[in-house]
Coordinates of C-alpha atoms in Angstrom, one line a residue:
X214 CA -70.6 32.4 -15.7
X215 CA -67.3 32.4 -17.4
X216 CA -66.1 35.8 -18.9
X217 CA -64.6 34.9 -22.3
X218 CA -62.2 37.9 -22.3
X219 CA -60.9 37.0 -19.0
X220 CA -60.3 33.4 -20.1
X221 CA -58.8 34.3 -23.2
X222 CA -56.3 36.7 -21.3
X223 CA -55.3 34.0 -18.7
X224 CA -54.9 31.5 -21.6
X225 CA -52.7 33.9 -23.5
X226 CA -50.5 34.5 -20.6
X227 CA -50.6 31.1 -19.2
X228 CA -51.0 32.6 -15.9
X229 CA -50.9 29.9 -12.9
X230 CA -53.0 32.2 -10.9
X231 CA -56.1 31.0 -12.9
X232 CA -55.1 27.4 -13.0
X233 CA -58.2 25.2 -12.2
X234 CA -60.6 28.3 -12.3
X235 CA -61.9 27.1 -15.8
X236 CA -60.9 24.6 -18.5
X237 CA -60.3 25.5 -22.4
X238 CA -62.0 23.1 -25.0
X239 CA -60.2 23.3 -28.4
X240 CA -62.8 22.5 -31.1
X241 CA -60.2 21.8 -33.7
X242 CA -58.6 18.8 -31.6
X243 CA -61.5 17.8 -29.3
X244 CA -59.0 18.2 -26.3
X245 CA -59.5 20.2 -23.2
X246 CA -56.6 21.7 -21.4
X247 CA -55.6 23.9 -18.3
X248 CA -54.8 27.5 -18.9
X249 CA -51.1 26.7 -18.3
X250 CA -50.9 24.1 -20.8
X251 CA -47.3 24.1 -22.4
X252 CA -48.6 23.5 -25.9
X253 CA -49.1 26.2 -28.2
X254 CA -52.1 28.1 -27.7
X255 CA -55.1 27.2 -30.1
X256 CA -56.7 29.9 -32.1
X257 CA -59.1 32.2 -30.4
X258 CA -61.9 31.0 -32.6
X259 CA -61.2 27.4 -31.7
X260 CA -61.3 28.0 -28.0
X261 CA -64.5 27.1 -25.7
X262 CA -64.5 27.7 -21.8
X263 CA -66.0 25.3 -19.3
X264 CA -66.1 25.9 -15.5
X265 CA -65.1 22.4 -14.7
X266 CA -63.4 19.4 -16.3
X267 CA -66.8 17.5 -16.0
X268 CA -68.4 20.0 -18.2
X269 CA -65.8 20.1 -20.7
X270 CA -65.9 16.1 -20.9
X271 CA -69.8 16.2 -21.0
X272 CA -69.4 18.4 -24.0
X273 CA -67.4 15.5 -25.6
X274 CA -63.8 16.8 -25.0
X275 CA -60.9 14.6 -23.9
X276 CA -58.3 15.5 -21.5
X277 CA -55.0 16.8 -22.5
X278 CA -51.9 14.3 -21.9
X279 CA -49.7 17.3 -21.5
X280 CA -51.0 19.5 -19.0
X281 CA -53.3 16.7 -17.2
X282 CA -56.4 18.6 -16.3
X283 CA -57.0 16.1 -13.4
X284 CA -54.0 17.6 -11.7
X285 CA -55.2 21.0 -11.6
X286 CA -56.0 22.9 -8.5
X287 CA -59.7 23.0 -8.9
X288 CA -62.5 24.5 -7.0
X289 CA -64.8 21.7 -6.9
X290 CA -65.0 19.1 -4.0
X291 CA -63.6 16.4 -6.2
X292 CA -60.5 18.6 -6.7
X293 CA -59.9 19.2 -3.0
X294 CA -56.8 16.8 -2.9
X295 CA -55.2 18.7 -5.7
X296 CA -55.8 22.0 -3.8
X297 CA -54.4 20.3 -0.7
X298 CA -51.3 19.1 -2.3
X299 CA -50.3 22.3 -4.1
X300 CA -51.1 24.3 -0.8
X301 CA -48.6 21.8 0.9
X302 CA -46.2 21.9 -1.8
X303 CA -45.9 25.7 -1.7
X304 CA -45.4 25.7 2.3
X305 CA -42.8 22.9 2.1
X306 CA -41.0 24.9 -0.7
X307 CA -40.9 27.8 1.7
X308 CA -39.3 25.7 4.3
X309 CA -42.2 24.7 6.6
X310 CA -40.9 21.2 7.5
X311 CA -37.7 23.1 8.8
X312 CA -39.9 25.4 10.7
X313 CA -42.2 22.6 12.0
X314 CA -42.7 19.1 11.6
X315 CA -45.1 17.3 9.3
X316 CA -47.7 16.8 12.1
X317 CA -47.8 20.7 12.7
X318 CA -48.1 21.3 8.9
X319 CA -50.8 18.9 8.5
X320 CA -52.7 20.6 11.5
X321 CA -52.2 24.0 9.9
X322 CA -53.8 22.6 6.5
X323 CA -56.6 20.9 8.4
X324 CA -55.9 17.4 7.9
X325 CA -54.0 14.3 9.2
X326 CA -50.4 13.7 8.4
X327 CA -51.2 10.4 7.0
X328 CA -53.9 12.0 4.7
X329 CA -51.4 14.6 3.8
X330 CA -48.8 12.0 2.7
X331 CA -51.3 9.9 0.9
X332 CA -52.4 13.0 -1.1
X333 CA -48.8 14.3 -1.7
X334 CA -47.9 10.8 -3.1
X335 CA -51.0 10.7 -5.4
X336 CA -50.5 14.2 -6.7
X337 CA -46.6 14.4 -7.1
X338 CA -45.6 10.8 -6.8
X339 CA -43.4 11.7 -3.8
X340 CA -43.7 12.1 0.1
X341 CA -43.7 15.5 1.9
X342 CA -40.2 14.4 3.3
X343 CA -38.9 13.6 -0.2
X344 CA -40.2 17.0 -1.5
X345 CA -38.6 18.9 1.2
X346 CA -35.4 16.8 0.8
X347 CA -35.3 17.9 -2.8
X348 CA -35.8 21.5 -1.8
X349 CA -32.9 21.2 0.7
X350 CA -30.5 19.9 -1.8
X351 CA -31.4 22.6 -4.4
X352 CA -30.9 25.4 -2.0
X353 CA -27.6 23.7 -1.1
X354 CA -26.5 23.8 -4.6
X355 CA -27.5 27.4 -4.8
X356 CA -25.4 28.4 -1.8
X357 CA -22.4 26.0 -2.9
X358 CA -22.3 28.0 -6.3
X359 CA -23.1 31.5 -5.2
X360 CA -21.6 32.0 -1.7
X361 CA -18.5 31.4 0.3
X362 CA -20.3 30.0 3.2
X363 CA -18.3 27.1 4.7
X364 CA -20.1 23.6 4.0
X365 CA -20.9 23.0 7.6
X366 CA -23.0 26.2 7.5
X367 CA -24.6 25.4 4.3
X368 CA -25.7 22.0 5.5
X369 CA -27.5 23.6 8.4
X370 CA -28.6 26.6 6.4
X371 CA -30.2 24.3 4.0
X372 CA -32.3 22.5 6.6
X373 CA -30.1 19.3 7.4
X374 CA -29.3 18.7 10.9
X375 CA -26.1 16.7 10.4
X376 CA -23.2 17.3 8.3
X377 CA -22.6 13.6 7.7
X378 CA -26.1 13.2 6.5
X379 CA -25.7 16.2 4.2
X380 CA -22.7 14.8 2.6
X381 CA -24.2 11.4 2.1
X382 CA -27.3 12.6 0.7
X383 CA -25.4 15.0 -1.7
X384 CA -23.1 12.0 -2.8
X385 CA -26.1 9.6 -3.2
X386 CA -28.4 12.1 -5.3
X387 CA -25.9 14.0 -7.3
X388 CA -22.8 11.6 -7.3
X389 CA -20.3 13.8 -5.8
X390 CA -19.6 15.3 -2.1
X391 CA -20.4 19.2 -1.6
X392 CA -16.7 19.9 -1.9
X393 CA -16.6 19.0 -5.6
X394 CA -19.8 21.0 -6.4
X395 CA -18.5 24.4 -5.8
X396 CA -18.0 26.6 -8.7
X397 CA -14.7 27.4 -10.3
X398 CA -14.9 30.9 -9.5
X399 CA -13.4 32.0 -6.1
X400 CA -15.9 33.7 -3.7
X401 CA -14.4 35.7 -0.9
X402 CA -16.3 35.3 2.3
X403 CA -17.8 38.3 3.9
X404 CA -20.7 39.3 6.3
X405 CA -23.1 38.9 3.4
X406 CA -23.8 36.6 0.4
X407 CA -25.6 37.3 -2.8
X408 CA -27.8 35.1 -5.1
X409 CA -29.5 36.0 -8.4
X410 CA -33.3 36.0 -9.3
X411 CA -34.1 35.6 -12.9
X412 CA -37.5 37.5 -13.8
X413 CA -40.0 36.3 -16.4
X414 CA -39.5 38.4 -19.3
X415 CA -37.9 42.0 -19.5
X416 CA -38.0 43.4 -16.2
X417 CA -38.3 47.0 -15.2
X418 CA -37.3 47.7 -11.6
X419 CA -37.6 51.3 -11.4
X420 CA -41.1 51.9 -10.7
X421 CA -41.0 49.5 -7.8
X422 CA -37.6 51.1 -6.3
X423 CA -39.5 54.4 -6.7
X424 CA -42.5 53.1 -4.8
X425 CA -40.3 51.6 -1.9
X426 CA -38.1 54.7 -1.5
X427 CA -41.1 57.0 -1.4
X428 CA -42.4 55.1 1.7
X429 CA -39.0 54.1 3.1
X430 CA -38.9 54.5 7.0
X431 CA -35.9 56.0 8.4
X432 CA -33.6 53.5 10.0
X433 CA -35.7 50.5 8.8
X434 CA -35.4 50.9 4.9
X435 CA -33.1 52.7 2.7
X436 CA -34.2 53.2 -1.1
X437 CA -33.0 54.8 -4.3
X438 CA -33.2 54.7 -7.9
X439 CA -30.9 51.7 -8.1
X440 CA -31.2 49.5 -5.0
X441 CA -33.4 49.1 -2.0
X442 CA -32.2 47.7 1.6
X443 CA -34.0 46.9 4.8
X444 CA -33.9 45.2 8.2
X445 CA -35.8 41.9 8.2
X446 CA -36.6 39.8 11.0
X447 CA -37.1 36.0 10.1
X448 CA -37.8 33.8 12.9
X449 CA -35.1 34.7 15.5
X450 CA -32.7 35.9 12.9
X451 CA -32.5 39.6 12.6
X452 CA -30.6 40.7 9.6
X453 CA -30.9 42.7 6.5
X454 CA -31.1 42.5 2.7
X455 CA -30.4 44.5 -0.1
X456 CA -32.1 44.1 -3.7
X457 CA -31.0 45.7 -7.0
X458 CA -30.4 44.9 -10.7
X459 CA -27.6 42.8 -11.8
X460 CA -26.6 41.3 -15.3
X461 CA -28.7 38.2 -14.9
X462 CA -31.7 39.8 -13.2
X463 CA -32.3 40.8 -9.6
X464 CA -29.2 40.5 -7.3
X465 CA -30.3 39.6 -3.6
X466 CA -27.8 40.4 -0.8
X467 CA -28.5 39.0 2.4
X468 CA -26.5 39.3 5.9
X469 CA -25.1 35.8 6.5
X470 CA -27.4 35.3 9.5
X471 CA -30.5 34.9 7.3
X472 CA -28.8 32.1 5.2
X473 CA -31.1 29.5 7.1
X474 CA -34.0 31.1 5.6
X475 CA -32.9 31.5 2.2
X476 CA -35.7 29.4 0.7
X477 CA -38.6 31.4 2.0
X478 CA -36.8 34.6 1.4
X479 CA -36.3 34.0 -2.2
X480 CA -39.9 33.0 -2.6
X481 CA -41.0 36.2 -0.6
X482 CA -38.7 38.6 -2.8
X483 CA -39.9 36.9 -6.1
X484 CA -43.6 37.7 -5.1
X485 CA -42.8 41.3 -3.7
X486 CA -40.9 42.2 -6.8
X487 CA -43.5 40.6 -9.0
X488 CA -40.9 38.7 -11.0
X489 CA -43.2 35.8 -12.3
X490 CA -45.9 38.1 -13.9
X491 CA -46.2 37.8 -17.8
X492 CA -46.2 41.4 -18.5
X493 CA -46.6 41.4 -22.3
X494 CA -50.0 39.7 -21.6
X495 CA -51.0 41.9 -18.9
X496 CA -50.1 45.1 -20.7
X497 CA -51.8 43.9 -24.0
X498 CA -55.0 43.6 -21.9
X499 CA -54.9 46.7 -20.2
X500 CA -54.2 48.5 -23.2
X501 CA -57.8 47.8 -24.3
X502 CA -58.8 50.7 -22.1
X503 CA -57.9 54.0 -23.9
X504 CA -57.1 55.8 -20.6
X505 CA -54.3 53.2 -20.0
X506 CA -53.0 52.5 -23.5
X507 CA -51.1 55.7 -23.5
X508 CA -49.4 55.1 -20.1
X509 CA -48.5 51.6 -21.2
X510 CA -46.8 52.6 -24.4
X511 CA -44.9 55.3 -22.6
X512 CA -43.9 53.0 -19.8
X513 CA -44.2 49.3 -20.8
X514 CA -43.8 46.5 -18.0
X515 CA -44.9 48.2 -14.7
X516 CA -45.4 45.5 -12.2
X517 CA -47.0 45.5 -8.8
X518 CA -44.7 46.5 -6.0
X519 CA -45.4 44.2 -3.3
X520 CA -44.5 43.8 0.3
X521 CA -42.0 41.4 2.3
X522 CA -43.9 41.2 5.4
X523 CA -47.9 40.8 5.3
X524 CA -48.4 42.0 9.0
X525 CA -46.5 45.2 8.5
X526 CA -48.3 45.8 5.2
X527 CA -51.7 45.7 7.1
X528 CA -50.3 48.0 10.0
X529 CA -49.1 50.5 7.5
X530 CA -52.4 50.3 5.6
X531 CA -54.4 51.2 8.9
X532 CA -52.1 54.1 9.5
X533 CA -52.6 55.2 5.9
X534 CA -56.5 55.3 6.0
X535 CA -57.7 58.7 4.9
X536 CA -54.3 60.3 5.1
X537 CA -51.5 61.2 2.3
X538 CA -48.3 59.0 1.9
X539 CA -46.4 61.5 3.8
X540 CA -48.8 61.6 6.9
X541 CA -48.9 57.8 6.9
X542 CA -45.2 57.6 6.8
X543 CA -44.9 60.1 9.7
X544 CA -47.3 58.0 11.7
X545 CA -45.5 54.9 10.9
X546 CA -42.1 56.5 11.9
X547 CA -43.5 57.1 15.2
X548 CA -44.7 53.5 15.7
X549 CA -41.3 52.4 14.8
X550 CA -39.5 54.8 17.1
X551 CA -41.7 53.8 20.0
X552 CA -42.0 50.0 19.6
X553 CA -39.3 49.0 17.3
X554 CA -36.4 46.5 17.9
X555 CA -33.1 48.3 17.7
X556 CA -30.3 46.7 15.9
X557 CA -26.6 46.9 16.1
X558 CA -26.6 49.1 13.0
X559 CA -26.4 47.3 9.5
X560 CA -24.5 49.1 6.7
X561 CA -25.6 47.9 3.4
X562 CA -23.3 48.5 0.4
X563 CA -25.5 51.2 -1.1
X564 CA -24.7 53.3 1.9
X565 CA -26.6 54.7 4.8
X566 CA -27.2 52.6 8.2
X567 CA -30.3 50.5 9.3
X568 CA -31.0 50.8 12.9
X569 CA -34.5 49.4 13.5
X570 CA -36.8 46.4 12.7
X571 CA -40.3 47.2 12.2
X572 CA -42.3 46.3 15.4
X573 CA -43.5 42.7 15.5
X574 CA -46.9 41.7 16.4
X575 CA -46.0 40.4 19.9
X576 CA -44.6 43.9 20.8
X577 CA -47.8 45.6 19.6
X578 CA -50.0 43.0 21.2
X579 CA -48.3 43.4 24.4
X580 CA -48.2 47.4 24.1
X581 CA -52.0 47.7 24.3
X582 CA -54.4 50.3 22.9
X583 CA -53.5 53.4 25.0
X584 CA -49.8 53.0 24.5
X585 CA -50.4 52.7 20.6
X586 CA -52.6 55.7 20.6
X587 CA -49.8 57.9 22.0
X588 CA -48.2 58.0 18.5
X589 CA -51.1 60.5 17.6
X590 CA -54.0 58.1 16.7
X591 CA -57.6 58.2 17.5
X592 CA -58.6 55.5 19.9
X593 CA -60.5 53.5 17.4
X594 CA -57.7 53.4 15.1
X595 CA -55.3 52.3 17.9
X596 CA -57.7 49.5 18.7
X597 CA -57.6 48.4 15.0
X598 CA -54.0 47.9 15.2
X599 CA -54.2 46.1 18.6
X600 CA -56.7 43.8 17.2
X601 CA -54.4 43.0 14.2
X602 CA -51.6 42.3 16.4
X603 CA -53.4 40.1 18.7
X604 CA -54.9 38.3 15.6
X605 CA -51.2 37.9 14.2
X606 CA -49.7 37.0 17.3
X607 CA -52.2 34.3 17.9
X608 CA -51.7 32.8 14.3
X609 CA -55.3 33.9 13.1
X610 CA -54.2 36.2 10.5
X611 CA -52.7 34.5 7.5
X612 CA -51.3 37.3 5.3
X613 CA -48.6 35.3 3.4
X614 CA -48.4 35.6 -0.4
X615 CA -50.9 33.6 -1.9
X616 CA -53.3 33.0 1.2
X617 CA -55.8 35.4 -0.7
X618 CA -59.1 34.1 0.3
X619 CA -57.9 33.1 4.0
X620 CA -56.3 36.5 4.4
X621 CA -59.2 38.7 3.0
X622 CA -61.4 36.6 5.5
X623 CA -59.3 37.2 8.3
X624 CA -59.1 41.0 7.7
X625 CA -62.7 41.2 7.4
X626 CA -63.1 39.9 10.9
X627 CA -61.0 42.7 12.3
X628 CA -62.9 45.6 13.7
X629 CA -61.9 48.9 11.8
X630 CA -60.9 47.1 8.6
X631 CA -63.1 48.0 5.6
X632 CA -63.1 47.3 1.8
X633 CA -60.2 49.7 1.1
X634 CA -58.0 48.4 3.4
X635 CA -58.6 44.6 2.6
X636 CA -58.1 45.5 -1.2
X637 CA -54.8 47.1 -0.4
X638 CA -53.4 44.5 1.7
X639 CA -54.6 41.8 -1.0
X640 CA -52.6 43.8 -3.8
X641 CA -49.5 44.6 -1.9
X642 CA -49.1 41.4 0.3
X643 CA -51.3 38.7 -0.6
X644 CA -50.4 38.9 -4.3
X645 CA -54.1 39.0 -5.6
X646 CA -53.8 40.2 -9.2
X647 CA -57.2 41.3 -9.5
X648 CA -57.2 43.5 -6.1
X649 CA -58.6 46.9 -6.7
X650 CA -59.1 49.6 -3.8
X651 CA -62.1 51.3 -5.9
X652 CA -62.8 53.7 -2.9
X653 CA -59.3 55.1 -3.1
X654 CA -59.5 58.7 -3.5
X655 CA -56.3 58.8 -5.7
X656 CA -57.7 56.3 -8.0
X657 CA -61.1 58.2 -8.2
X658 CA -59.1 61.4 -9.0
X659 CA -57.0 59.8 -11.8
X660 CA -60.3 58.3 -13.4
X661 CA -62.3 61.5 -12.7
X662 CA -65.4 59.7 -11.6
X663 CA -66.4 57.7 -8.6
X664 CA -68.0 54.0 -8.4
X665 CA -65.7 52.9 -11.2
X666 CA -64.5 49.2 -10.4
X667 CA -62.9 48.4 -14.0
X668 CA -64.6 45.2 -14.3
X669 CA -63.5 45.3 -17.9
X670 CA -60.0 44.9 -16.8
X671 CA -60.3 41.7 -14.8
X672 CA -58.3 39.8 -13.9
X673 CA -55.3 42.2 -13.7
X674 CA -57.0 45.2 -12.0
X675 CA -54.1 45.4 -9.5
X676 CA -51.8 46.4 -12.5
X677 CA -54.3 49.0 -13.5
X678 CA -54.1 50.5 -10.0
X679 CA -50.5 51.0 -10.1
X680 CA -50.8 52.6 -13.4
X681 CA -53.4 55.0 -12.1
X682 CA -51.4 55.7 -8.9
X683 CA -48.3 56.6 -11.0
X684 CA -50.4 58.9 -13.2
X685 CA -51.6 60.9 -10.2
X686 CA -47.9 60.8 -8.8
X687 CA -46.4 62.4 -12.0
X688 CA -48.8 65.2 -11.6
X689 CA -47.4 66.2 -8.0
X690 CA -50.2 64.5 -6.1
X691 CA -49.0 61.8 -4.0
X692 CA -51.5 58.6 -3.8

């Protein structure tokens, strides 16, 4: 059954996270659309909602020529090609074909490479290789205009394996060689480079920075009221990044050795800092709750602070079970000191020194339960951490942003992982806008009652949770 309030809210926000979950029939035009249709939203009284395109057409509605309902990532078996194409497109945009070949990507998605090529051509009019090529070229243009990296390094950082091929492709596609495409402003080369990320709508970075600074691990992260920096391991590259506000949005500064991972890093940071949420619609929806209306009026635009590493988030969530933020931070710091990889000592512009990378899955899997327990954990909890590490090391724990269903299912199979942990990881790492850890003691204290699941605030209960946690924190009680 479709909830009209949820459908209206998703329609008003044009929220892509609900694309394909329902369709909007417009009584005044006889047309049905996806919730992300670029046309002006119809009046509420003219909207009807249908669980499938077939249901809308059976009711007499015709498909919209702008949003093309047949391309929506639907839930029915007939929509499986669109879902597959969307999943493949997201992975390719994040650099999957640079990390692995087409055969490996197809295997990851559970299809043959031939079928994947056929589906991508049908959905997007381009092959996976063509889509990847466009992504490489756009990444190269960004590096050319926003960094002082030499052209040779940009070629390889963008995913090209030959400078000659890079030059020829750029000239063929854009009519000029890379050397003529650099911006006029001289950029001095250093050990870092900076790119700008534009948020959707007005952006209030303070709540996210406050969240990160409160939980920052010594040596791994540094946070203050203006920026956040941390060590990050991407593939074989161990570098650091710093994020803060600039005149055109977020400014992402990366150590140069992370340049080859620019595309997935940008996608990751956009998700972790919730840059693509339509906060006007989210706040308007949450304000229907009297208890949240005052919070929203006082501090509009509070987004969901996410995570840059799904595995790390799961580990920290387990360490945070039934303890305070300070207690969880102490345990996590012990884990870092015992199992982390030391760095040469990165010094971000904001000051301080970054000396450790968070322990990866292989390190914790190899450590074993007994060694993990020595940081001061009960054996059962140490076993849970070890199970997480083994599952992640074996590729059985998909915790990348957007893998909501697969990530939840994988977590549920780990002994010692309960509903609170699943909801928390879904909220922070998987990007589920409706995740809500209803058993969280801080949320219960904020509401003053148990068993409240805030069903009336679907589909953005994650934002309600953030609001309630901030309410508790301002009273001096750390959630």
